[in-house]
Coordinates of C-alpha atoms and ligand atoms in Angstrom, one line a residue:
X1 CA -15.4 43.1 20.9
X2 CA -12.2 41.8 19.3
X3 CA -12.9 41.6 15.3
X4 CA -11.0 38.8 13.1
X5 CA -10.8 39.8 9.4
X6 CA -10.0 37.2 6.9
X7 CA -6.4 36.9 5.6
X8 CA -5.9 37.3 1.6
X9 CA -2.7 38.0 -0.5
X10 CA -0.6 38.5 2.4
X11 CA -2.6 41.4 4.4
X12 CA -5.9 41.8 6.1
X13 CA -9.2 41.8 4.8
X14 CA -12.9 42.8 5.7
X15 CA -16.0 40.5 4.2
X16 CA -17.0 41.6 0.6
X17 CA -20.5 42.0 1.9
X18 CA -19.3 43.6 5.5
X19 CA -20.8 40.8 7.1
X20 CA -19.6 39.4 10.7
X21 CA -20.4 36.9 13.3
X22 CA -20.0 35.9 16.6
X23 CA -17.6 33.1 17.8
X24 CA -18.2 31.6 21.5
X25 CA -15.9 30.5 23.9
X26 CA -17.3 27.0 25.0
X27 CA -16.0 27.9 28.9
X28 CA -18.4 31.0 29.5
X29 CA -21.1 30.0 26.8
X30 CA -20.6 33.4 25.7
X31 CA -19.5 35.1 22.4
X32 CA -15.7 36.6 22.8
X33 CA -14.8 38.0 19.3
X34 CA -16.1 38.8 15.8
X35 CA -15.2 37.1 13.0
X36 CA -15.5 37.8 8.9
X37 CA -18.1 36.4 7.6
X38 CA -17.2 35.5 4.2
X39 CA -18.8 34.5 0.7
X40 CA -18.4 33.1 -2.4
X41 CA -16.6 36.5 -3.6
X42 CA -14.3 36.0 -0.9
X43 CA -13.2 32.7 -1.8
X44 CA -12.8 33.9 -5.5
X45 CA -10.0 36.9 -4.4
X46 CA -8.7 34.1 -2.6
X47 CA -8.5 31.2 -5.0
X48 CA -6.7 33.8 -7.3
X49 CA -4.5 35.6 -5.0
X50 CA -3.3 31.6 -4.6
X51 CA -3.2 30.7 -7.9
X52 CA -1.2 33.7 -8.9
X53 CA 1.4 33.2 -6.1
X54 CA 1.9 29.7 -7.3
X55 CA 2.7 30.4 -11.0
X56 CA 4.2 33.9 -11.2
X57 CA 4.5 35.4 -8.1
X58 CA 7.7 34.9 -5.9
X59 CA 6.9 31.5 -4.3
X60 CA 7.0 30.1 -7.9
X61 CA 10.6 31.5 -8.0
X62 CA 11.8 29.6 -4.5
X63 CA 14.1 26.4 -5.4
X64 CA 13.6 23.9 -3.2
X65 CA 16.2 24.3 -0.6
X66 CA 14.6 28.0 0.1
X67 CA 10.8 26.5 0.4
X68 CA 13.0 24.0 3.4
X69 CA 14.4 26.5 4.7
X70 CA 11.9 28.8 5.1
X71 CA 9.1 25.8 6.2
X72 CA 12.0 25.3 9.0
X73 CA 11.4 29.2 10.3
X74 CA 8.0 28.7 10.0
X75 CA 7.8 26.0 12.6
X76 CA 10.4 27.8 14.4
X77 CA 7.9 30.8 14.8
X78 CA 5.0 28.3 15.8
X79 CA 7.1 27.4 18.9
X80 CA 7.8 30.9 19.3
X81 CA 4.0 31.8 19.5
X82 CA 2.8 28.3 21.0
X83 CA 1.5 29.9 24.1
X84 CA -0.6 32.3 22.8
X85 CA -1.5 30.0 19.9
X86 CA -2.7 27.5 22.2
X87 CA -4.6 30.0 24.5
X88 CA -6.1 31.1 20.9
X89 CA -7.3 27.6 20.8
X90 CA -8.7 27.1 24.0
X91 CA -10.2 30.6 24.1
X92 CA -12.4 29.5 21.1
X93 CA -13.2 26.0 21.3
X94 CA -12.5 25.1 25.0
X95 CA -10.2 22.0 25.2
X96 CA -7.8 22.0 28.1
X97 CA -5.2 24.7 28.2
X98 CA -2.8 21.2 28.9
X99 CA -3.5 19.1 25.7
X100 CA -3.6 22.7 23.3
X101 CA -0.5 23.6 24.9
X102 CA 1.3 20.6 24.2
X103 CA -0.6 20.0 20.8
X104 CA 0.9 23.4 19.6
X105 CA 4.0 22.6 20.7
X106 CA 4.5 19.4 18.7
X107 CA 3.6 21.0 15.4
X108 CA 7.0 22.9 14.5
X109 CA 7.7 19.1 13.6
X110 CA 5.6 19.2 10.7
X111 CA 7.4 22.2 9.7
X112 CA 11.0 21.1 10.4
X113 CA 10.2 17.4 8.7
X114 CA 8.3 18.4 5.6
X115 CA 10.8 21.8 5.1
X116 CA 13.3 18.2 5.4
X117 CA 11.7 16.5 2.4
X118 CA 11.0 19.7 0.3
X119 CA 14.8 19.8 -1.0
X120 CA 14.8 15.8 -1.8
X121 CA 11.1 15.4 -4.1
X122 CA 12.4 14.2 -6.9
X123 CA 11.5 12.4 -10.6
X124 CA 13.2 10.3 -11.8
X125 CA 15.4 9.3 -15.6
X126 CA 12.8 6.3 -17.0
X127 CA 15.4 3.1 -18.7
X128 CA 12.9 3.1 -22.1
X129 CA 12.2 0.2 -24.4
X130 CA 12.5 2.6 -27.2
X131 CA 16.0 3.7 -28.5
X132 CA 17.1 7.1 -29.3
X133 CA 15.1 9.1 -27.0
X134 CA 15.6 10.4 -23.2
X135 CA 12.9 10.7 -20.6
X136 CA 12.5 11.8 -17.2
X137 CA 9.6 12.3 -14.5
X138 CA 9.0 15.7 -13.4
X139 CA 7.3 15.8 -9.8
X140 CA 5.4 19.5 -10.0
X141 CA 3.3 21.4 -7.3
X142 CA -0.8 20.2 -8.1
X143 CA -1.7 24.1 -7.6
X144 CA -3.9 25.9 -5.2
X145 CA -4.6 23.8 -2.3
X146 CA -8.1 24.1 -0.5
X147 CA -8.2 23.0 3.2
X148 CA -11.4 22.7 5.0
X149 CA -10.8 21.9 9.0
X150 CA -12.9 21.7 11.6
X151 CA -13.3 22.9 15.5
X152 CA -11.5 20.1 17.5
X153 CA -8.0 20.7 17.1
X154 CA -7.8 23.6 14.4
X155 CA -4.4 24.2 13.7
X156 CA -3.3 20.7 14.4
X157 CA -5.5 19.5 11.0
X158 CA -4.6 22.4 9.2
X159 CA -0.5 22.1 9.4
X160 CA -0.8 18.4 8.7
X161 CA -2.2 19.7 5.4
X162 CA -0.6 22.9 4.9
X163 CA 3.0 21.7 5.9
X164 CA 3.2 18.7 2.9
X165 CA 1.4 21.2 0.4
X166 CA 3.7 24.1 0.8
X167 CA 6.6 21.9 0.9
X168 CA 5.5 20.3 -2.4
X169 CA 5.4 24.5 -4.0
X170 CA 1.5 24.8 -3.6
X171 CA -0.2 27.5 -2.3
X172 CA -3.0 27.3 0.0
X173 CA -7.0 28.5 0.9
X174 CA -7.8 27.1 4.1
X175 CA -11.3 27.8 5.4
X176 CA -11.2 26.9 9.4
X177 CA -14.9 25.9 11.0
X178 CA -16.8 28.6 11.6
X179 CA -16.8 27.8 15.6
X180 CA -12.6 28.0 15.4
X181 CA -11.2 30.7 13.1
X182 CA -9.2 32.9 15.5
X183 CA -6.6 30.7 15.5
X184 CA -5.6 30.0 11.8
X185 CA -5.9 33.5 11.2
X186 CA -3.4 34.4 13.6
X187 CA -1.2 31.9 12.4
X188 CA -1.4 33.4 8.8
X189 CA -0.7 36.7 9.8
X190 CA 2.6 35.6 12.0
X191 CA 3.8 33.6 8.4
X192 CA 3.4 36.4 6.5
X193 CA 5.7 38.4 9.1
X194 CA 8.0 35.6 9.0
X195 CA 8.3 36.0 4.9
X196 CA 5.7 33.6 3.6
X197 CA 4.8 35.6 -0.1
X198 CA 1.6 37.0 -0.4
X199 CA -1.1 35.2 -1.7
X200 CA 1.0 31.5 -0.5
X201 CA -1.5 31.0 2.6
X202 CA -4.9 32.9 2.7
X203 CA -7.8 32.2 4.6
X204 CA -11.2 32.8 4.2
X205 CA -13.5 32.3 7.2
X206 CA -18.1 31.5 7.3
X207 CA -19.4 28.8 6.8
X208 CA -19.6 25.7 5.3
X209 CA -22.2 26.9 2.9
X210 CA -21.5 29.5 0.8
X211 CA -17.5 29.9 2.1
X212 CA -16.5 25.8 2.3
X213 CA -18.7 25.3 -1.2
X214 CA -17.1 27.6 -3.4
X215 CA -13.5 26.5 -2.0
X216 CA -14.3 22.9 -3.8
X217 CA -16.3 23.6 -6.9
X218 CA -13.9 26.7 -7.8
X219 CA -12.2 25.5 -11.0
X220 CA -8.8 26.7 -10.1
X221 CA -8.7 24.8 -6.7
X222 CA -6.8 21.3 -7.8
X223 CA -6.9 19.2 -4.5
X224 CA -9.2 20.1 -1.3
X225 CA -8.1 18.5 2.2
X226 CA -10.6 18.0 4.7
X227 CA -11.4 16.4 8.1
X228 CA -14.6 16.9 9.6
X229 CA -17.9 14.9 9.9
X230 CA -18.7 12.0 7.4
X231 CA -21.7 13.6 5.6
X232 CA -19.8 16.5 4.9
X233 CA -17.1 14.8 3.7
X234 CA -19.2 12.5 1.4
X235 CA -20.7 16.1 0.0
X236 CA -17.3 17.0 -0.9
X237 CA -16.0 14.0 -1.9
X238 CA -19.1 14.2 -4.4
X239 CA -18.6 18.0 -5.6
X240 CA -14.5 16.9 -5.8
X241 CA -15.7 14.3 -8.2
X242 CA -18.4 16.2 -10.2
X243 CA -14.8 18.7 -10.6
X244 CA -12.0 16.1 -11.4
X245 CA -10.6 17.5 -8.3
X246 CA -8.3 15.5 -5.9
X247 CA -9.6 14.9 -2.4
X248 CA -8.1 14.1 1.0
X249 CA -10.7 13.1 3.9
X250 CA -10.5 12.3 7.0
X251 CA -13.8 11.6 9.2
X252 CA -14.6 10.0 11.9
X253 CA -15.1 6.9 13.6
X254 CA -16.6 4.5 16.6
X255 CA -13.0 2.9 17.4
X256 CA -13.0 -0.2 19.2
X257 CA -10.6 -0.2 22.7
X258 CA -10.3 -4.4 22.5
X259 CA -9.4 -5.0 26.5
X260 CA -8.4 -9.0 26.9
X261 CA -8.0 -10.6 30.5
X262 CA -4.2 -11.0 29.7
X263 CA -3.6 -7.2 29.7
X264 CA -1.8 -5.3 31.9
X265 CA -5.1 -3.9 33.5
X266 CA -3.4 -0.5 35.0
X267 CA -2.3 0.0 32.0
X268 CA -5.6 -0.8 30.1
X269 CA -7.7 1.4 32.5
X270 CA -5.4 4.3 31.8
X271 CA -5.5 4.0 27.9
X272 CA -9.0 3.3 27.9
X273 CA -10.3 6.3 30.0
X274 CA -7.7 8.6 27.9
X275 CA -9.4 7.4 25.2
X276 CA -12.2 8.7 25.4
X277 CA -12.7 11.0 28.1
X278 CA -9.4 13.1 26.9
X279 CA -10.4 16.5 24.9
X280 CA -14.1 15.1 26.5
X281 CA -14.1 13.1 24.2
X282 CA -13.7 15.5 20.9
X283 CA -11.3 13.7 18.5
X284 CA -12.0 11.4 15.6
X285 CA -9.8 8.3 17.0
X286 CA -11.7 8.4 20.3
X287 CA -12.1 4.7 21.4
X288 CA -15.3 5.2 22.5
X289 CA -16.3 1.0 22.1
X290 CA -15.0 -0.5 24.8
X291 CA -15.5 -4.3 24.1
X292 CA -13.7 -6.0 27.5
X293 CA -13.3 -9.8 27.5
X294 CA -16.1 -11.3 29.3
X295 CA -14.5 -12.9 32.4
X296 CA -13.2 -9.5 33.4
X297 CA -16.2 -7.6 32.4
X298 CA -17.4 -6.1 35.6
X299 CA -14.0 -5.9 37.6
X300 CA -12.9 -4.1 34.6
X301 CA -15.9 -1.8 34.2
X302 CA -16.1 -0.8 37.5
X303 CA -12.1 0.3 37.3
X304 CA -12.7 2.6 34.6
X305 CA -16.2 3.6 36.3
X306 CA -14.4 5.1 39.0
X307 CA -11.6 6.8 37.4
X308 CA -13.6 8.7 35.1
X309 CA -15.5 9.5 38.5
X310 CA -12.4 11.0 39.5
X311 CA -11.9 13.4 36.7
X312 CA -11.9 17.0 38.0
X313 CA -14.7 19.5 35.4
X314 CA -13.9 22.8 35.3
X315 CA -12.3 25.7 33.7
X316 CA -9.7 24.5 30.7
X317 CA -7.2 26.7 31.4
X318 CA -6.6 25.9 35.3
X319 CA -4.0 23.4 35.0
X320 CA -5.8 21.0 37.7
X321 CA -9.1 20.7 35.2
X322 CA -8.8 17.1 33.2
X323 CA -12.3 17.3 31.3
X324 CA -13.2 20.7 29.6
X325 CA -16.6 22.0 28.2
X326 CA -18.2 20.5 24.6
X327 CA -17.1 23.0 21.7
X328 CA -20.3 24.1 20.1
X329 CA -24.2 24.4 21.3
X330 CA -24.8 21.9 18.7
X331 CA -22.3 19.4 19.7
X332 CA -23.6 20.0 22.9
X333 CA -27.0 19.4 21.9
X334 CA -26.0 16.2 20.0
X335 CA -24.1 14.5 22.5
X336 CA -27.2 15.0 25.1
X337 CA -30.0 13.6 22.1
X338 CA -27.5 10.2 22.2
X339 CA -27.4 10.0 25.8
X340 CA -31.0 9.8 25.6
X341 CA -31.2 7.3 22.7
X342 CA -28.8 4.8 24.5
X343 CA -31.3 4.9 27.6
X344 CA -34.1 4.5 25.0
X345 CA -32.3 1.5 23.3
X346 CA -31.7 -0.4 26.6
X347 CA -28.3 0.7 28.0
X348 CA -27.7 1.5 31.4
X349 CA -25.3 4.3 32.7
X350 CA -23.1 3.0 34.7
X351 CA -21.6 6.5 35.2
X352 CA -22.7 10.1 33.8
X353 CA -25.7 10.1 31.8
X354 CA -26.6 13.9 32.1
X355 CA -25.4 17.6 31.3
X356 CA -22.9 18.7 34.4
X357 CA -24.8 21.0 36.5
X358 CA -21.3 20.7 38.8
X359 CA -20.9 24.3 39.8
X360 CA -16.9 24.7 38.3
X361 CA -18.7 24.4 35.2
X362 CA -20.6 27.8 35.1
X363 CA -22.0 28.6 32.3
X364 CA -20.3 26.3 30.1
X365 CA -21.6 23.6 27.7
X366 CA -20.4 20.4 30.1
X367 CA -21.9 16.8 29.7
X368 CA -21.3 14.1 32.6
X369 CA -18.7 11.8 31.6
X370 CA -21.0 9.3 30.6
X371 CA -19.7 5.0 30.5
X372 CA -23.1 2.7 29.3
X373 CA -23.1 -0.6 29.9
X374 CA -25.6 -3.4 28.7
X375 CA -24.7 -2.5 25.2
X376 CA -25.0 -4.6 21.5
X377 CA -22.8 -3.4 19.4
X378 CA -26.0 -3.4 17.0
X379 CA -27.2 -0.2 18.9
X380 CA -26.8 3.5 17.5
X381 CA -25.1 4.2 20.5
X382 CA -22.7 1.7 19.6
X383 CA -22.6 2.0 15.8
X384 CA -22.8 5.8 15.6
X385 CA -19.8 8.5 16.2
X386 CA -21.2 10.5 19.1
X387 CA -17.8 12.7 19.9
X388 CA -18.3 13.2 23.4
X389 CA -17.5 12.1 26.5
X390 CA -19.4 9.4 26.4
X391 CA -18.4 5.2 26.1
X392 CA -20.3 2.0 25.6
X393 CA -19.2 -1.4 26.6
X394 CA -19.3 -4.5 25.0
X395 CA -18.7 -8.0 26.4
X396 CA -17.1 -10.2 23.7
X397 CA -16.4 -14.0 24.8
X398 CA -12.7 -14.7 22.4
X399 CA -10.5 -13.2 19.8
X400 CA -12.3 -14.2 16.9
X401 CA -15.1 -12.6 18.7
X402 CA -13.3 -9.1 19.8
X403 CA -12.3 -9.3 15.6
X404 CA -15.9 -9.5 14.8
X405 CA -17.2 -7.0 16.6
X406 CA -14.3 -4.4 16.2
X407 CA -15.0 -4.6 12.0
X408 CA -18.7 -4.9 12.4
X409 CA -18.9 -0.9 11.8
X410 CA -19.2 1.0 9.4
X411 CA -16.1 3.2 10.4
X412 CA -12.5 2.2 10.3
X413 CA -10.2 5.1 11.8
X414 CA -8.2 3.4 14.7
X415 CA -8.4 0.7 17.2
X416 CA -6.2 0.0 20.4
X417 CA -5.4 -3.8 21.9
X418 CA -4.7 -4.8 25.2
X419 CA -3.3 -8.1 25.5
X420 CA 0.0 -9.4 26.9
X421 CA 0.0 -12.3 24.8
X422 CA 2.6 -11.3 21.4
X423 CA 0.9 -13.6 18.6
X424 CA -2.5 -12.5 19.4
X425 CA -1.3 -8.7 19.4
X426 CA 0.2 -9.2 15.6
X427 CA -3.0 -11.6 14.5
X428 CA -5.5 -8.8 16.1
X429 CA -2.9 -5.8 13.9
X430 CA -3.6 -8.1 11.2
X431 CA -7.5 -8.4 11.1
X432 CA -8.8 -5.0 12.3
X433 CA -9.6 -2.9 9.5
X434 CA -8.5 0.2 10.2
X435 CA -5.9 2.5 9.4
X436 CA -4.0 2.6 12.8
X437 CA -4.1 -0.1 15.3
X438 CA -2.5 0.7 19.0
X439 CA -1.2 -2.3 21.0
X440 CA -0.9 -1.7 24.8
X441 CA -1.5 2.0 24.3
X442 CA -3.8 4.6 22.5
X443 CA -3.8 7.6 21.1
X444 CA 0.0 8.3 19.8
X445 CA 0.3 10.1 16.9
X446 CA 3.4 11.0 14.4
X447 CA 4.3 13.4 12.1
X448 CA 6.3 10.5 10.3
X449 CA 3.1 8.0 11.2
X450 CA 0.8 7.3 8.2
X451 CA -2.8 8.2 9.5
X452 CA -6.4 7.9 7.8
X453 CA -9.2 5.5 7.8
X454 CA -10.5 2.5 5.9
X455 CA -14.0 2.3 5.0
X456 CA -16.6 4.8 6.2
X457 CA -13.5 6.9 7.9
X458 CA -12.1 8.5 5.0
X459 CA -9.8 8.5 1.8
X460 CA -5.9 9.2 2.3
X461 CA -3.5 9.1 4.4
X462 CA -1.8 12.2 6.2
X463 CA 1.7 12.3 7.8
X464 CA 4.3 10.3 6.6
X465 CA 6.7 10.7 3.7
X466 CA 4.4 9.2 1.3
X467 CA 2.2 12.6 2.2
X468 CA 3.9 15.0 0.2
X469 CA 2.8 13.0 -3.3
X470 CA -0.6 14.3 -2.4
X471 CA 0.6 17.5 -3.6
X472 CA 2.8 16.8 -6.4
X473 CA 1.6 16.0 -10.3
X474 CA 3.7 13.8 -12.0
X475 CA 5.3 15.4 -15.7
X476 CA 6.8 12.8 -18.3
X477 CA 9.0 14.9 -20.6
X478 CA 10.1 13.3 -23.3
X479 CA 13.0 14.0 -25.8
X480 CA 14.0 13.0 -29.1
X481 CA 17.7 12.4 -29.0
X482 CA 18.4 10.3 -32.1
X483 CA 15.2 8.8 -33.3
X484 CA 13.8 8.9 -36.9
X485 CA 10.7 11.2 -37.2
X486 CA 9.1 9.1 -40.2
X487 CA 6.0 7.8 -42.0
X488 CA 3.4 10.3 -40.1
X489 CA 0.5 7.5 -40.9
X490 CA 2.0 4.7 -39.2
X491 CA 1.9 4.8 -35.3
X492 CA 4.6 3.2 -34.1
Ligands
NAI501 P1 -18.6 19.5 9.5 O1 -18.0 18.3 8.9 O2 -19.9 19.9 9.0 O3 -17.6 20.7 9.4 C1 -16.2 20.6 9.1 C2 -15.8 21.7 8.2 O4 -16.5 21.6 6.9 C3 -16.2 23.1 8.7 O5 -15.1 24.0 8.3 C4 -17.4 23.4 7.9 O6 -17.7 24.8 7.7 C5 -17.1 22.8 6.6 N1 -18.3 22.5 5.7 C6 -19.6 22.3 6.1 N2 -20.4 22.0 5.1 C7 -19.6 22.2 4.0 C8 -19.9 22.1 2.6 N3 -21.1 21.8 2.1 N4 -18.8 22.2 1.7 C9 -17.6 22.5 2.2 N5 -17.3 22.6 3.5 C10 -18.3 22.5 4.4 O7 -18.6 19.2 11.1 P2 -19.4 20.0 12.2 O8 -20.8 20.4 11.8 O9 -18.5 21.1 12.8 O10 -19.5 18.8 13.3 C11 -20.5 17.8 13.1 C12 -20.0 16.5 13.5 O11 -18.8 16.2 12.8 C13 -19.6 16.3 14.9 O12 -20.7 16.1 15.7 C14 -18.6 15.1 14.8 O13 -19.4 13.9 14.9 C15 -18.0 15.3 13.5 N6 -16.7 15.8 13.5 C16 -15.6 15.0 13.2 C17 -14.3 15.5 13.3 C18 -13.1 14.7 12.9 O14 -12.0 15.0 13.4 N7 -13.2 13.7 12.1 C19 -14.0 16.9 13.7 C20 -15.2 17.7 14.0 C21 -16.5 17.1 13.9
MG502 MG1 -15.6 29.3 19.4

């Protein structure tokens, strides 16, 4: 079996311990390579191979304009590699060929649009109240980045983070979920070709526990990005703090997909069943509440009902196959336990409801896409993230209801409107509170769009210029040009 060894100061390198384990592809249910299982020793060669290259190695050397210019080849060699990147991807964590394809594909804008803004970070000269001195803002790489990602979309959440922070000078230590490393490997080994420095971008691959740990307590690590699950990222957020370390986290969500009876209703049905049944349902801005206005409630329901019927299982990488397998045994495992706590709790499946026994499924982890109906958005089904293919829907009677029950939820990652009405799209934009609201569609995402969460959701924003001052420090030099240095006991 194909072995993946972790990637540290620029080559290749087996587990301290010589310690390896398995990694599944989702489609068979079956183990297809071998992957480094690292530990805390790891991340420590790591951590200093990084720090190194940031302070005295080449990278630190690179003005500006070369770090742009070489983030611009860098995305140039992810479109160059995007097939096999994304076959990487669905090889280990099973979403469709289609979306990992054209998910690969949009990431050399990262590259091209932070390798843009590299050559224009700048401080600034400050206009002092004091005479006879001149000061100016320094804007400084924060040092060794630590990025912790996890098995949905695995180089997608890694380049959002990796782009900015090597842009802004850092260098990096990603640790990729232990269900998805192939791929971020790969993509380290094809930089370092392409003339990244040693030590700029390493990876160390295990798990969460000892590997993701000793990435955010390790004293030299200064910021740690991370999406993944909300306990986790409350773990981290809380070792980050224990450190004085800066944090980035993105977690999940329950979105609400707010349906009025003024929508376009083709439209509606299309962005509501990509919302949720797309990547099957394995993304943190799924809209997986459906709340539908109550005088189209059943014509509505029964609409999305029988698209999501429609929706061909199978293999992800046949082109014809719309809803793939669910990534990992435990996610699989998960998603069936809420099935049966919604049917506990009173809902009724109006579609789904079950593992799919269809037989283009094979031996894959497959659930039913799954719609419940007779849902209170006081439920766990309702108030919980599931991440699977799997929707609840809630009546709601007028706007000011549809605005209570979208923010009545912990979570606050994204929401998407349907209305043809124009003030009530800007007043719903205005009183959802979350950090991305779609009207009339779902789902669209930017390299040049803010995106985060309020509330439960996370801390941070990714994308976006205002991105790349997650990765800078902030210097005030000052200097004495014509001021008296007098009287040392008088502060003045
Ligand atoms: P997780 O949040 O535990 O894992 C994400 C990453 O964090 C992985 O690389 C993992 O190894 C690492 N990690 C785990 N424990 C750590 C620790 N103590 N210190 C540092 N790093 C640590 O997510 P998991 O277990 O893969 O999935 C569980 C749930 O998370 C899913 O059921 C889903 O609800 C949610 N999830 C949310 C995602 C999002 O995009 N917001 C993505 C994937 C999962
Ligand atoms: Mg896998």
């Amino acid at each position: 079996m194909q072995r993946y060894p972790m990637f540290i100061d620029g080559s290749d390198h087996a587990p301290h311990a010589d310690a390896w384990f398995p990694t599944d592809n989702p489609y068979l249910g079956q183990p297809w390579a071998e992957v480094a299982r690292g530990d805390a020793d790891d991340v420590d060669l790591a951590v200093r191979a990084a720090d190194r290259a940031g302070t005295t190695g080449p990278w630190a050397e690179f003005t500006a304009a070369e770090r742009g210019a070489l983030l611009r080849r860098l995305g140039d060699v992810v479109a160059e590699h995007a097939t096999e990147l994304a076959e990487l991807e669905v090889r280990d964590n099973g979403k469709l060929f289609a979306e990992m394809h054209a998910q690969v594909s949009y990431l050399p804008q990262w590259f091209y649009y932070y390798g843009g803004l590299a050559d224009k970070i700048q401080g600034a000269v400050l206009p002092l109240d004091k005479k006879g001195y001149f000061s100016y803002t320094r804007k400084e790489p924060i040092g060794v980045v630590g990025i912790i990602t996890p098995w949905n979309s695995p180089l997608m959440l890694l380049i959002w983070k990796l782009a900015p922070a090597l842009a802004a000078g850092c260098t990096v230590v990603a640790k990729p979920s232990e269900y998805t490393c192939a791929s971020t490997i790969e993509l380290a080994r094809l930089f370092h070709a392409a003339g990244l420095p040693d030590g700029v971008f390493n990876v160390v691959t295990g798990f969460g526990d000892p590997v993701g740990a000793a990435l955010v307590s390790h004293p030299l690590v200064r910021r740690i990005g991370f999406t993944g699950s909300d306990g986790t990222g409350r773990a981290i957020g809380a070792a980050a703090a224990r450190e004085l370390k800066h944090v980035g986290l993105e977690l999940g969500g329950k979105s609400p997909n707010i349906v009025f009876a003024d929508a376009d209703l083709d439209a509606a049905v299309n962005g509501v069943v990509s919302g949720i049944f797309a990547a099957t349902g394995q993304t943190c801005l799924a809209g997986s509440r459906l709340l539908v206005q109550q005088e189209i409630h059943d014509e509505f329901v029964s609409r999305v009902v029988d698209l999501a019927r429609s929706a061909r299982m199978g293999d992800p990488m046949d082109a014809h196959t719309q809803v793939g397998p669910v990534t990992t045994p435990p996610q699989y495992r998960k998603v069936l336990d809420y099935i049966e706590i919604a049917t506990k709790e009173g809902a009724t499946a109006a579609l789904g409801g079950a593992a799919a026994t269809r037989p283009e499924c094979g031996t894959g982890w497959f659930v039913e896409p799954t719609i419940f109906t007779g849902v209170e958005n006081s439920m766990r089904i309702a108030q919980e993230e599931v991440f699977g293919p799997v929707l609840v829907v809630i009546p709601f009677r007028d706007e000011a209801e549809a605005i209570t029950l979208a923010n009545d939820i912990r979570f606050g990652l994204a929401a998407g409107v349907w209305t043809q009405n124009l003030p009530r799209a800007f007043r719903m934009a205005d009183r959802i509170r979350s950090g991305t609201v779609w009207v009339n569609t779902y789902r669209a995402v930017s390299y040049m769009a803010p995106f985060g969460g309020y509330k439960d959701s996370g801390l941070g924003r990714e994308n976006g210029m205002e991105a790349i001052n997650d990765y800078l420090e902030t210097k005030t030099v000052w200097i004495n040009t014509d001021a008296p240095v007098g009287n040392p006991f008088v502060i003045r």
